Amino acid sequence: GQFRAVARAGRQAVEGLCIVPSLEVVEGERSVAVAVDSAPRCDRCWQHRPDVDEQGLCGRCRDVLTG
């Protein structure tokens, strides 16, 4: 449906709208599941992301601060 099309076309936009670091669209599913992520939390944006470095920043925040 529409959500799947939006998620494929602009996954980062949907993740930002839902305030989640990642989402997964499963073909044929019409439900939403939420799970706690075990990835470290970025000190700047507070999102749990696997790319948090030793300074406590995720790649997205690191790009913003150094860009």
mmCIF file of N, CA and C in Angstrom:
data_model
loop_
_atom_site.group_PDB
_atom_site.id
_atom_site.type_symbol
_atom_site.label_atom_id
_atom_site.label_comp_id
_atom_site.label_asym_id
_atom_site.label_seq_id
_atom_site.Cartn_x
_atom_site.Cartn_y
_atom_site.Cartn_z
ATOM 1 N N GLY A 1 0.790 -1.184 0.000
ATOM 2 C CA GLY A 1 0.000 0.000 0.000
ATOM 3 C C GLY A 1 0.842 1.261 0.000
ATOM 4 N N GLN A 2 0.213 2.312 0.410
ATOM 5 C CA GLN A 2 0.839 3.634 0.386
ATOM 6 C C GLN A 2 2.047 3.718 1.311
ATOM 7 N N PHE A 3 1.947 3.170 2.519
ATOM 8 C CA PHE A 3 3.061 3.276 3.450
ATOM 9 C C PHE A 3 4.299 2.596 2.887
ATOM 10 N N ARG A 4 4.110 1.433 2.292
ATOM 11 C CA ARG A 4 5.243 0.710 1.717
ATOM 12 C C ARG A 4 5.900 1.533 0.616
ATOM 13 N N ALA A 5 5.092 2.182 -0.227
ATOM 14 C CA ALA A 5 5.633 3.015 -1.301
ATOM 15 C C ALA A 5 6.408 4.200 -0.737
ATOM 16 N N VAL A 6 5.879 4.825 0.297
ATOM 17 C CA VAL A 6 6.560 5.957 0.926
ATOM 18 C C VAL A 6 7.852 5.491 1.575
ATOM 19 N N ALA A 7 7.812 4.362 2.251
ATOM 20 C CA ALA A 7 9.006 3.851 2.930
ATOM 21 C C ALA A 7 10.107 3.540 1.927
ATOM 22 N N ARG A 8 9.750 3.001 0.785
ATOM 23 C CA ARG A 8 10.767 2.696 -0.230
ATOM 24 C C ARG A 8 11.297 3.958 -0.888
ATOM 25 N N ALA A 9 10.416 4.906 -1.142
ATOM 26 C CA ALA A 9 10.820 6.131 -1.835
ATOM 27 C C ALA A 9 11.623 7.067 -0.943
ATOM 28 N N GLY A 10 11.298 7.122 0.315
ATOM 29 C CA GLY A 10 11.978 8.048 1.207
ATOM 30 C C GLY A 10 12.136 7.484 2.601
ATOM 31 N N ARG A 11 12.843 6.388 2.678
ATOM 32 C CA ARG A 11 13.015 5.697 3.972
ATOM 33 C C ARG A 11 13.524 6.639 5.062
ATOM 34 N N GLN A 12 14.512 7.482 4.756
ATOM 35 C CA GLN A 12 15.051 8.392 5.773
ATOM 36 C C GLN A 12 13.989 9.382 6.237
ATOM 37 N N ALA A 13 13.142 9.836 5.321
ATOM 38 C CA ALA A 13 12.081 10.773 5.687
ATOM 39 C C ALA A 13 11.074 10.112 6.621
ATOM 40 N N VAL A 14 10.732 8.868 6.333
ATOM 41 C CA VAL A 14 9.783 8.143 7.190
ATOM 42 C C VAL A 14 10.408 7.865 8.550
ATOM 43 N N GLU A 15 11.692 7.506 8.566
ATOM 44 C CA GLU A 15 12.389 7.277 9.837
ATOM 45 C C GLU A 15 12.387 8.553 10.671
ATOM 46 N N GLY A 16 12.630 9.689 10.034
ATOM 47 C CA GLY A 16 12.599 10.971 10.748
ATOM 48 C C GLY A 16 11.211 11.302 11.260
ATOM 49 N N LEU A 17 10.199 11.045 10.451
ATOM 50 C CA LEU A 17 8.821 11.309 10.855
ATOM 51 C C LEU A 17 8.422 10.458 12.053
ATOM 52 N N CYS A 18 8.852 9.211 12.041
ATOM 53 C CA CYS A 18 8.521 8.290 13.133
ATOM 54 C C CYS A 18 9.492 8.391 14.301
ATOM 55 N N ILE A 19 10.538 9.184 14.148
ATOM 56 C CA ILE A 19 11.589 9.368 15.149
ATOM 57 C C ILE A 19 12.204 8.026 15.538
ATOM 58 N N VAL A 20 12.620 7.285 14.526
ATOM 59 C CA VAL A 20 13.294 6.005 14.732
ATOM 60 C C VAL A 20 14.555 5.980 13.888
ATOM 61 N N PRO A 21 15.606 5.293 14.335
ATOM 62 C CA PRO A 21 16.832 5.244 13.543
ATOM 63 C C PRO A 21 16.721 4.344 12.326
ATOM 64 N N SER A 22 15.806 3.390 12.342
ATOM 65 C CA SER A 22 15.627 2.520 11.187
ATOM 66 C C SER A 22 14.238 1.900 11.228
ATOM 67 N N LEU A 23 13.785 1.477 10.069
ATOM 68 C CA LEU A 23 12.514 0.772 9.990
ATOM 69 C C LEU A 23 12.625 -0.300 8.934
ATOM 70 N N GLU A 24 11.761 -1.283 9.053
ATOM 71 C CA GLU A 24 11.761 -2.391 8.107
ATOM 72 C C GLU A 24 10.337 -2.586 7.611
ATOM 73 N N VAL A 25 10.175 -2.644 6.311
ATOM 74 C CA VAL A 25 8.872 -2.902 5.713
ATOM 75 C C VAL A 25 8.856 -4.359 5.285
ATOM 76 N N VAL A 26 7.879 -5.104 5.791
ATOM 77 C CA VAL A 26 7.764 -6.521 5.473
ATOM 78 C C VAL A 26 6.601 -6.690 4.512
ATOM 79 N N GLU A 27 6.889 -7.235 3.360
ATOM 80 C CA GLU A 27 5.878 -7.445 2.328
ATOM 81 C C GLU A 27 4.718 -8.280 2.878
ATOM 82 N N GLY A 28 3.511 -7.785 2.684
ATOM 83 C CA GLY A 28 2.323 -8.517 3.113
ATOM 84 C C GLY A 28 1.893 -8.240 4.539
ATOM 85 N N GLU A 29 2.684 -7.562 5.335
ATOM 86 C CA GLU A 29 2.329 -7.263 6.723
ATOM 87 C C GLU A 29 1.529 -5.970 6.792
ATOM 88 N N ARG A 30 0.558 -5.939 7.672
ATOM 89 C CA ARG A 30 -0.237 -4.728 7.897
ATOM 90 C C ARG A 30 -0.265 -4.404 9.381
ATOM 91 N N SER A 31 0.893 -4.450 9.978
ATOM 92 C CA SER A 31 0.996 -4.158 11.402
ATOM 93 C C SER A 31 2.299 -3.421 11.661
ATOM 94 N N VAL A 32 2.401 -2.877 12.850
ATOM 95 C CA VAL A 32 3.601 -2.155 13.260
ATOM 96 C C VAL A 32 4.129 -2.819 14.513
ATOM 97 N N ALA A 33 5.410 -3.082 14.533
ATOM 98 C CA ALA A 33 6.058 -3.646 15.712
ATOM 99 C C ALA A 33 7.167 -2.694 16.136
ATOM 100 N N VAL A 34 7.326 -2.529 17.423
ATOM 101 C CA VAL A 34 8.361 -1.660 17.975
ATOM 102 C C VAL A 34 9.257 -2.507 18.866
ATOM 103 N N ALA A 35 10.563 -2.318 18.712
ATOM 104 C CA ALA A 35 11.505 -3.088 19.518
ATOM 105 C C ALA A 35 12.602 -2.176 20.035
ATOM 106 N N VAL A 36 13.122 -2.491 21.197
ATOM 107 C CA VAL A 36 14.243 -1.756 21.770
ATOM 108 C C VAL A 36 15.494 -2.160 21.014
ATOM 109 N N ASP A 37 16.297 -1.179 20.670
ATOM 110 C CA ASP A 37 17.523 -1.438 19.913
ATOM 111 C C ASP A 37 18.695 -1.547 20.872
ATOM 112 N N SER A 38 19.581 -2.494 20.628
ATOM 113 C CA SER A 38 20.741 -2.679 21.504
ATOM 114 C C SER A 38 21.943 -1.851 21.053
ATOM 115 N N ALA A 39 21.818 -1.137 19.932
ATOM 116 C CA ALA A 39 22.927 -0.301 19.447
ATOM 117 C C ALA A 39 23.166 0.854 20.417
ATOM 118 N N PRO A 40 24.390 1.373 20.460
ATOM 119 C CA PRO A 40 24.685 2.502 21.353
ATOM 120 C C PRO A 40 23.911 3.761 20.950
ATOM 121 N N ARG A 41 23.667 4.625 21.922
ATOM 122 C CA ARG A 41 22.908 5.855 21.683
ATOM 123 C C ARG A 41 23.856 7.019 21.408
ATOM 124 N N CYS A 42 23.549 7.783 20.380
ATOM 125 C CA CYS A 42 24.323 8.978 20.042
ATOM 126 C C CYS A 42 24.067 10.045 21.104
ATOM 127 N N ASP A 43 25.140 10.682 21.560
ATOM 128 C CA ASP A 43 25.014 11.719 22.584
ATOM 129 C C ASP A 43 24.335 12.983 22.067
ATOM 130 N N ARG A 44 24.356 13.201 20.757
ATOM 131 C CA ARG A 44 23.784 14.426 20.191
ATOM 132 C C ARG A 44 22.308 14.265 19.833
ATOM 133 N N CYS A 45 21.966 13.233 19.064
ATOM 134 C CA CYS A 45 20.575 13.084 18.598
ATOM 135 C C CYS A 45 19.772 12.069 19.412
ATOM 136 N N TRP A 46 20.432 11.318 20.248
ATOM 137 C CA TRP A 46 19.841 10.322 21.137
ATOM 138 C C TRP A 46 19.241 9.135 20.408
ATOM 139 N N GLN A 47 19.578 8.968 19.137
ATOM 140 C CA GLN A 47 19.100 7.793 18.425
ATOM 141 C C GLN A 47 20.080 6.651 18.634
ATOM 142 N N HIS A 48 19.545 5.448 18.744
ATOM 143 C CA HIS A 48 20.376 4.254 18.867
ATOM 144 C C HIS A 48 20.789 3.850 17.461
ATOM 145 N N ARG A 49 22.102 3.921 17.194
ATOM 146 C CA ARG A 49 22.616 3.643 15.855
ATOM 147 C C ARG A 49 23.884 2.809 15.972
ATOM 148 N N PRO A 50 24.090 1.897 15.036
ATOM 149 C CA PRO A 50 25.282 1.033 15.118
ATOM 150 C C PRO A 50 26.587 1.753 14.811
ATOM 151 N N ASP A 51 26.526 2.961 14.244
ATOM 152 C CA ASP A 51 27.748 3.666 13.846
ATOM 153 C C ASP A 51 28.204 4.730 14.847
ATOM 154 N N VAL A 52 27.795 4.620 16.104
ATOM 155 C CA VAL A 52 28.242 5.573 17.130
ATOM 156 C C VAL A 52 29.720 5.328 17.404
ATOM 157 N N ASP A 53 30.512 6.407 17.335
ATOM 158 C CA ASP A 53 31.962 6.287 17.510
ATOM 159 C C ASP A 53 32.366 6.491 18.969
ATOM 160 N N GLU A 54 33.695 6.483 19.214
ATOM 161 C CA GLU A 54 34.210 6.616 20.585
ATOM 162 C C GLU A 54 33.922 7.982 21.204
ATOM 163 N N GLN A 55 33.631 9.002 20.374
ATOM 164 C CA GLN A 55 33.245 10.322 20.896
ATOM 165 C C GLN A 55 31.741 10.386 21.206
ATOM 166 N N GLY A 56 31.027 9.305 20.916
ATOM 167 C CA GLY A 56 29.595 9.244 21.215
ATOM 168 C C GLY A 56 28.711 9.824 20.124
ATOM 169 N N LEU A 57 29.240 9.995 18.900
ATOM 170 C CA LEU A 57 28.456 10.563 17.806
ATOM 171 C C LEU A 57 28.177 9.520 16.732
ATOM 172 N N CYS A 58 26.955 9.558 16.195
ATOM 173 C CA CYS A 58 26.629 8.689 15.067
ATOM 174 C C CYS A 58 27.153 9.333 13.784
ATOM 175 N N GLY A 59 27.171 8.584 12.715
ATOM 176 C CA GLY A 59 27.673 9.084 11.445
ATOM 177 C C GLY A 59 26.912 10.294 10.943
ATOM 178 N N ARG A 60 25.604 10.298 11.129
ATOM 179 C CA ARG A 60 24.794 11.425 10.673
ATOM 180 C C ARG A 60 25.170 12.697 11.414
ATOM 181 N N CYS A 61 25.277 12.631 12.719
ATOM 182 C CA CYS A 61 25.643 13.812 13.516
ATOM 183 C C CYS A 61 27.086 14.235 13.241
ATOM 184 N N ARG A 62 27.971 13.266 13.071
ATOM 185 C CA ARG A 62 29.371 13.568 12.749
ATOM 186 C C ARG A 62 29.449 14.341 11.432
ATOM 187 N N ASP A 63 28.653 13.918 10.432
ATOM 188 C CA ASP A 63 28.622 14.622 9.141
ATOM 189 C C ASP A 63 28.099 16.045 9.298
ATOM 190 N N VAL A 64 27.089 16.231 10.123
ATOM 191 C CA VAL A 64 26.520 17.571 10.339
ATOM 192 C C VAL A 64 27.547 18.493 10.996
ATOM 193 N N LEU A 65 28.248 17.973 11.986
ATOM 194 C CA LEU A 65 29.204 18.805 12.731
ATOM 195 C C LEU A 65 30.486 19.087 11.963
ATOM 196 N N THR A 66 30.865 18.206 11.067
ATOM 197 C CA THR A 66 32.098 18.400 10.313
ATOM 198 C C THR A 66 31.863 18.918 8.897
ATOM 199 N N GLY A 67 30.590 18.921 8.470
ATOM 200 C CA GLY A 67 30.251 19.289 7.089
ATOM 201 C C GLY A 67 30.269 20.727 6.860
#
